């Protein structure tokens, strides 16, 4: 048994940026064919494709169940199989509950939670028929504990951990696994966008806001790098991880230990 994924096919949602792009690159480097997905300018999508061996890109919007079904069907049609589904696409919005825009709540629940249900529902029949599958949900430390002002995100990520456990039990006797990765703060545009408002709120520089406020819950006091999350995803996708099912694996510099 080894980490090689040669001959396998993966879909990574939200892989035009950040963690998803790092996972797509790492899966490609391990030998898998990858179908990219995600929003972005044409140059960003072209750069992501180039970084993943000219991998194809499917433009499905994760708010659209029909488009998600087409992402899975198109991948199976193009490559003849789908072994690894990484539900990664996600967005964030930070506001007190009483001021939280309803449109942001709906979008976060759709993209961070419901999209994983629709993609899993579409991918499982093929995985069951081929008797091989890995479903990897990118949850968050906020899938296990809460922080104030992130009601939709925390609710969606707790829901995603619950979906992970449920799917894991349903496939437990099959050669398929479903696991969640729960990162702390990872150096990506999604997390870095939280710095300017935090700095303004406390009247400090972004550097001080990072150490004193954003990373206050992360005992390592450093960003997790996207490549560190990607390495865990490659391991979970590999034959070595066949016995790991229904787990919510923290990669958070000690956050959940505190
Ligand atoms: P990012 O903003 O760098 O990337 C998000 C990706 O999702 C992009 O490719 C974007 O195009 C895609 N996306 C957004 N809306 C979409 C939509 N409607 N349809 C299709 N694709 C869409 O963010 P990231 O930090 O890499 O986040 C990736 C995942 O990791 C998210 O689920 C996020 O919640 C999770 N996460 C991030 C952190 C962190 O600190 N960065 C920590 C824990 C969990």
Short mmCIF file of C-alpha atoms and ligand atoms in Angstrom, two decimals:
data_model
loop_
_atom_site.label_atom_id
_atom_site.label_comp_id
_atom_site.label_asym_id
_atom_site.label_seq_id
_atom_site.Cartn_x
_atom_site.Cartn_y
_atom_site.Cartn_z
CA UNK A 1 0.00 0.00 0.00
CA UNK A 2 1.21 3.45 -0.81
CA UNK A 3 0.16 7.06 -1.35
CA UNK A 4 0.08 6.78 -5.15
CA UNK A 5 -3.29 7.66 -6.70
CA UNK A 6 -2.32 6.72 -10.26
CA UNK A 7 -5.36 5.78 -12.33
CA UNK A 8 -7.81 7.48 -9.98
CA UNK A 9 -10.12 10.39 -10.78
CA UNK A 10 -10.98 13.26 -8.43
CA UNK A 11 -13.40 16.17 -8.31
CA UNK A 12 -12.40 19.08 -6.07
CA UNK A 13 -15.09 21.73 -5.66
CA UNK A 14 -13.82 25.28 -5.21
CA UNK A 15 -10.39 24.45 -6.57
CA UNK A 16 -9.59 27.76 -8.28
CA UNK A 17 -8.13 29.16 -5.05
CA UNK A 18 -6.75 28.41 -1.60
CA UNK A 19 -7.17 24.99 -0.01
CA UNK A 20 -9.07 23.49 -2.95
CA UNK A 21 -6.34 24.46 -5.41
CA UNK A 22 -3.66 23.03 -3.10
CA UNK A 23 -5.63 19.77 -2.80
CA UNK A 24 -6.12 19.55 -6.58
CA UNK A 25 -2.39 20.08 -7.13
CA UNK A 26 -1.45 17.47 -4.53
CA UNK A 27 -3.91 14.89 -5.92
CA UNK A 28 -2.52 15.52 -9.41
CA UNK A 29 1.05 15.18 -8.11
CA UNK A 30 0.06 11.85 -6.51
CA UNK A 31 -1.07 10.64 -9.94
CA UNK A 32 -4.82 11.29 -10.01
CA UNK A 33 -6.73 12.95 -12.85
CA UNK A 34 -8.57 16.00 -11.47
CA UNK A 35 -11.70 17.88 -12.48
CA UNK A 36 -11.38 21.45 -11.25
CA UNK A 37 -14.32 23.63 -10.22
CA UNK A 38 -14.78 27.09 -8.80
CA UNK A 39 -15.43 30.70 -9.57
CA UNK A 40 -12.83 33.23 -10.67
CA UNK A 41 -11.52 35.37 -13.49
CA UNK A 42 -10.50 33.60 -16.70
CA UNK A 43 -6.79 34.13 -15.81
CA UNK A 44 -7.27 32.55 -12.36
CA UNK A 45 -9.01 29.52 -13.83
CA UNK A 46 -6.30 29.21 -16.50
CA UNK A 47 -3.58 29.41 -13.82
CA UNK A 48 -5.32 26.72 -11.73
CA UNK A 49 -5.61 24.47 -14.77
CA UNK A 50 -1.92 24.98 -15.61
CA UNK A 51 -0.92 24.18 -12.00
CA UNK A 52 -2.79 20.87 -12.23
CA UNK A 53 -1.37 19.47 -15.47
CA UNK A 54 -3.90 21.25 -17.72
CA UNK A 55 -6.80 19.68 -15.80
CA UNK A 56 -10.30 20.46 -17.07
CA UNK A 57 -12.50 22.98 -15.22
CA UNK A 58 -16.25 22.65 -14.72
CA UNK A 59 -18.03 25.95 -13.94
CA UNK A 60 -20.79 24.57 -11.66
CA UNK A 61 -22.07 27.11 -9.16
CA UNK A 62 -22.37 25.30 -5.83
CA UNK A 63 -25.70 27.05 -5.18
CA UNK A 64 -27.22 25.14 -8.12
CA UNK A 65 -28.05 21.43 -7.49
CA UNK A 66 -28.54 20.72 -11.22
CA UNK A 67 -25.11 22.16 -12.00
CA UNK A 68 -23.56 20.04 -9.22
CA UNK A 69 -25.16 16.92 -10.71
CA UNK A 70 -23.72 17.91 -14.08
CA UNK A 71 -20.23 18.35 -12.53
CA UNK A 72 -20.31 14.73 -11.31
CA UNK A 73 -21.87 13.34 -14.51
CA UNK A 74 -19.42 15.26 -16.74
CA UNK A 75 -16.46 13.93 -14.75
CA UNK A 76 -17.67 10.34 -15.02
CA UNK A 77 -18.36 10.80 -18.74
CA UNK A 78 -14.94 12.31 -19.41
CA UNK A 79 -12.77 10.00 -17.32
CA UNK A 80 -14.98 6.91 -17.04
CA UNK A 81 -14.97 6.94 -13.24
CA UNK A 82 -14.92 9.09 -10.11
CA UNK A 83 -12.94 7.82 -7.11
CA UNK A 84 -12.35 10.89 -4.96
CA UNK A 85 -14.87 13.64 -4.19
CA UNK A 86 -13.53 16.61 -2.24
CA UNK A 87 -16.32 18.92 -1.08
CA UNK A 88 -14.29 22.04 -0.46
CA UNK A 89 -16.04 25.13 -1.90
CA UNK A 90 -16.92 27.58 0.82
CA UNK A 91 -17.56 31.21 1.69
CA UNK A 92 -17.62 33.20 4.92
CA UNK A 93 -19.52 36.18 6.33
CA UNK A 94 -18.93 37.71 9.75
CA UNK A 95 -21.72 39.64 11.51
CA UNK A 96 -23.85 39.46 14.69
CA UNK A 97 -26.93 37.24 14.31
CA UNK A 98 -29.35 40.16 14.56
CA UNK A 99 -27.58 41.93 11.68
CA UNK A 100 -26.73 38.84 9.61
CA UNK A 101 -27.99 39.35 6.01
CA UNK A 102 -30.52 36.60 5.15
CA UNK A 103 -29.08 36.33 1.65
CA UNK A 104 -25.59 35.55 3.15
CA UNK A 105 -27.13 32.92 5.48
CA UNK A 106 -28.80 31.20 2.50
CA UNK A 107 -25.63 31.35 0.37
CA UNK A 108 -23.40 29.95 3.12
CA UNK A 109 -25.79 27.08 3.89
CA UNK A 110 -26.08 26.32 0.15
CA UNK A 111 -22.36 26.43 -0.70
CA UNK A 112 -20.79 25.16 2.56
CA UNK A 113 -23.36 22.45 3.36
CA UNK A 114 -26.07 21.62 0.81
CA UNK A 115 -23.59 21.42 -2.09
CA UNK A 116 -21.79 18.56 -0.30
CA UNK A 117 -25.11 16.69 0.00
CA UNK A 118 -25.93 17.17 -3.70
CA UNK A 119 -22.42 16.16 -4.84
CA UNK A 120 -22.32 13.12 -2.53
CA UNK A 121 -25.80 12.02 -3.64
CA UNK A 122 -24.71 12.25 -7.29
CA UNK A 123 -21.31 10.56 -6.79
CA UNK A 124 -22.26 7.63 -4.53
CA UNK A 125 -24.11 5.43 -7.07
CA UNK A 126 -20.98 5.23 -9.27
CA UNK A 127 -18.70 4.66 -6.27
CA UNK A 128 -20.97 1.86 -5.02
CA UNK A 129 -21.11 0.26 -8.48
CA UNK A 130 -17.31 0.43 -8.92
CA UNK A 131 -16.75 -0.53 -5.27
CA UNK A 132 -14.28 2.25 -4.60
CA UNK A 133 -14.67 5.75 -3.22
CA UNK A 134 -13.29 8.47 -1.02
CA UNK A 135 -15.43 11.43 0.07
CA UNK A 136 -13.48 14.16 1.82
CA UNK A 137 -15.41 17.11 3.25
CA UNK A 138 -13.47 20.24 4.09
CA UNK A 139 -15.21 21.31 7.29
CA UNK A 140 -13.42 23.53 9.83
CA UNK A 141 -12.52 23.88 13.49
CA UNK A 142 -15.86 25.69 13.33
CA UNK A 143 -17.44 22.32 12.54
CA UNK A 144 -16.54 21.27 16.09
CA UNK A 145 -16.66 24.48 18.14
CA UNK A 146 -18.21 27.92 17.65
CA UNK A 147 -16.98 31.50 17.52
CA UNK A 148 -19.22 34.54 17.78
CA UNK A 149 -20.42 36.39 14.65
CA UNK A 150 -20.08 33.35 12.35
CA UNK A 151 -23.57 31.84 12.83
CA UNK A 152 -24.11 30.62 9.26
CA UNK A 153 -20.56 29.30 8.85
CA UNK A 154 -20.57 27.49 12.21
CA UNK A 155 -24.03 26.03 11.54
CA UNK A 156 -23.03 24.88 8.05
CA UNK A 157 -19.74 23.34 9.18
CA UNK A 158 -21.36 21.53 12.14
CA UNK A 159 -23.91 20.27 9.62
CA UNK A 160 -21.14 19.13 7.30
CA UNK A 161 -19.53 17.10 10.09
CA UNK A 162 -22.95 15.53 10.76
CA UNK A 163 -23.41 14.73 7.06
CA UNK A 164 -19.93 13.18 7.05
CA UNK A 165 -20.75 10.84 9.93
CA UNK A 166 -24.10 9.84 8.41
CA UNK A 167 -22.66 9.02 4.98
CA UNK A 168 -19.79 7.15 6.68
CA UNK A 169 -22.25 4.88 8.49
CA UNK A 170 -24.26 4.27 5.31
CA UNK A 171 -21.15 3.12 3.37
CA UNK A 172 -19.33 1.50 6.30
CA UNK A 173 -19.43 -2.03 4.88
CA UNK A 174 -18.38 -0.86 1.41
CA UNK A 175 -14.84 -0.01 0.21
CA UNK A 176 -15.80 3.66 0.48
CA UNK A 177 -14.98 6.17 3.20
CA UNK A 178 -16.31 9.60 4.10
CA UNK A 179 -14.29 11.87 6.36
CA UNK A 180 -14.07 15.52 7.31
CA UNK A 181 -10.96 17.65 7.63
CA UNK A 182 -11.30 20.41 10.22
CA UNK A 183 -8.64 23.08 9.63
CA UNK A 184 -7.96 26.04 11.87
CA UNK A 185 -6.94 29.30 10.20
CA UNK A 186 -5.32 28.54 6.84
CA UNK A 187 -3.43 31.15 4.79
CA UNK A 188 -5.99 31.72 1.99
CA UNK A 189 -8.02 34.67 0.63
CA UNK A 190 -11.07 33.53 2.67
CA UNK A 191 -9.20 33.86 5.98
CA UNK A 192 -7.00 36.83 5.04
CA UNK A 193 -10.13 38.84 4.11
CA UNK A 194 -11.07 38.81 7.81
CA UNK A 195 -7.95 40.82 8.76
CA UNK A 196 -8.71 44.38 7.52
CA UNK A 197 -12.09 44.67 9.33
CA UNK A 198 -10.57 43.13 12.47
CA UNK A 199 -7.66 45.61 12.38
CA UNK A 200 -10.08 48.52 11.88
CA UNK A 201 -12.37 47.30 14.68
CA UNK A 202 -9.49 47.20 17.20
CA UNK A 203 -7.52 50.16 15.80
CA UNK A 204 -4.36 48.08 15.23
CA UNK A 205 -2.23 47.02 12.25
CA UNK A 206 -3.19 43.90 10.30
CA UNK A 207 -0.04 42.20 11.66
CA UNK A 208 -1.16 42.84 15.24
CA UNK A 209 -4.76 41.86 14.39
CA UNK A 210 -3.46 38.56 13.01
CA UNK A 211 -1.48 37.55 16.11
CA UNK A 212 -3.63 39.07 18.85
CA UNK A 213 -7.11 38.44 17.51
CA UNK A 214 -7.41 36.14 14.45
CA UNK A 215 -4.87 33.55 15.61
CA UNK A 216 -5.75 33.96 19.30
CA UNK A 217 -7.59 30.61 19.25
CA UNK A 218 -4.82 28.80 17.38
CA UNK A 219 -2.15 27.95 19.99
CA UNK A 220 0.58 27.58 17.35
CA UNK A 221 0.00 31.31 16.54
CA UNK A 222 0.84 30.66 12.90
CA UNK A 223 -1.18 30.08 9.75
CA UNK A 224 -1.75 26.49 8.64
CA UNK A 225 -0.51 26.36 5.02
CA UNK A 226 -2.90 25.07 2.31
CA UNK A 227 -0.33 22.38 1.40
CA UNK A 228 -0.57 20.94 4.93
CA UNK A 229 -4.31 20.41 4.47
CA UNK A 230 -3.69 18.98 0.99
CA UNK A 231 -1.26 16.39 2.37
CA UNK A 232 -3.94 15.11 4.76
CA UNK A 233 -6.45 14.94 1.89
CA UNK A 234 -4.03 12.86 -0.23
CA UNK A 235 -3.52 10.50 2.71
CA UNK A 236 -7.29 10.12 3.24
CA UNK A 237 -7.70 9.42 -0.49
CA UNK A 238 -5.02 6.72 -0.43
CA UNK A 239 -5.39 2.98 0.27
CA UNK A 240 -3.47 3.55 3.54
CA UNK A 241 -6.50 5.36 5.00
CA UNK A 242 -9.09 2.67 4.18
CA UNK A 243 -9.83 2.16 7.89
CA UNK A 244 -10.54 5.82 8.64
CA UNK A 245 -14.27 6.48 8.25
CA UNK A 246 -16.60 9.08 9.73
CA UNK A 247 -13.73 10.96 11.33
CA UNK A 248 -13.48 14.71 11.79
CA UNK A 249 -9.73 15.25 11.70
CA UNK A 250 -8.35 18.47 13.17
CA UNK A 251 -5.43 20.30 11.59
CA UNK A 252 -5.52 23.45 13.67
CA UNK A 253 -2.28 24.05 15.56
CA UNK A 254 -3.89 22.82 18.80
CA UNK A 255 -7.14 24.87 18.72
CA UNK A 256 -9.41 21.96 19.72
CA UNK A 257 -7.04 20.84 22.49
CA UNK A 258 -7.54 24.01 24.48
P1 LIG B 1 -10.87 30.54 -0.92
O1 LIG B 1 -11.75 31.75 -0.91
O2 LIG B 1 -9.42 30.69 -1.17
O3 LIG B 1 -11.45 29.47 -1.95
C1 LIG B 1 -12.83 29.16 -2.00
C2 LIG B 1 -13.11 28.40 -3.28
O4 LIG B 1 -14.52 28.15 -3.33
C3 LIG B 1 -12.75 29.20 -4.54
O5 LIG B 1 -12.26 28.33 -5.54
C4 LIG B 1 -14.10 29.76 -4.96
O6 LIG B 1 -14.20 30.05 -6.35
C5 LIG B 1 -15.01 28.61 -4.58
N1 LIG B 1 -16.41 29.02 -4.51
C6 LIG B 1 -16.95 30.00 -3.75
N2 LIG B 1 -18.26 30.11 -4.04
C7 LIG B 1 -18.54 29.19 -4.98
C8 LIG B 1 -19.72 28.81 -5.68
N3 LIG B 1 -20.89 29.43 -5.48
N4 LIG B 1 -19.63 27.82 -6.60
C9 LIG B 1 -18.45 27.19 -6.83
N5 LIG B 1 -17.30 27.51 -6.20
C10 LIG B 1 -17.36 28.50 -5.28
O7 LIG B 1 -11.15 29.84 0.49
P2 LIG B 1 -10.39 28.67 1.28
O8 LIG B 1 -9.92 29.24 2.56
O9 LIG B 1 -9.46 27.94 0.41
O10 LIG B 1 -11.65 27.76 1.65
C11 LIG B 1 -11.83 26.45 1.13
C12 LIG B 1 -12.63 25.65 2.14
O11 LIG B 1 -11.87 25.53 3.34
C13 LIG B 1 -13.95 26.31 2.55
O12 LIG B 1 -14.97 25.33 2.67
C14 LIG B 1 -13.62 26.91 3.89
O13 LIG B 1 -14.76 27.06 4.70
C15 LIG B 1 -12.67 25.88 4.43
N6 LIG B 1 -11.83 26.34 5.53
C16 LIG B 1 -10.99 27.41 5.36
C17 LIG B 1 -10.22 27.83 6.42
C18 LIG B 1 -9.25 28.99 6.31
O14 LIG B 1 -8.78 29.47 7.34
N7 LIG B 1 -8.92 29.46 5.12
C19 LIG B 1 -10.30 27.17 7.65
C20 LIG B 1 -11.18 26.09 7.79
C21 LIG B 1 -11.94 25.69 6.72
#
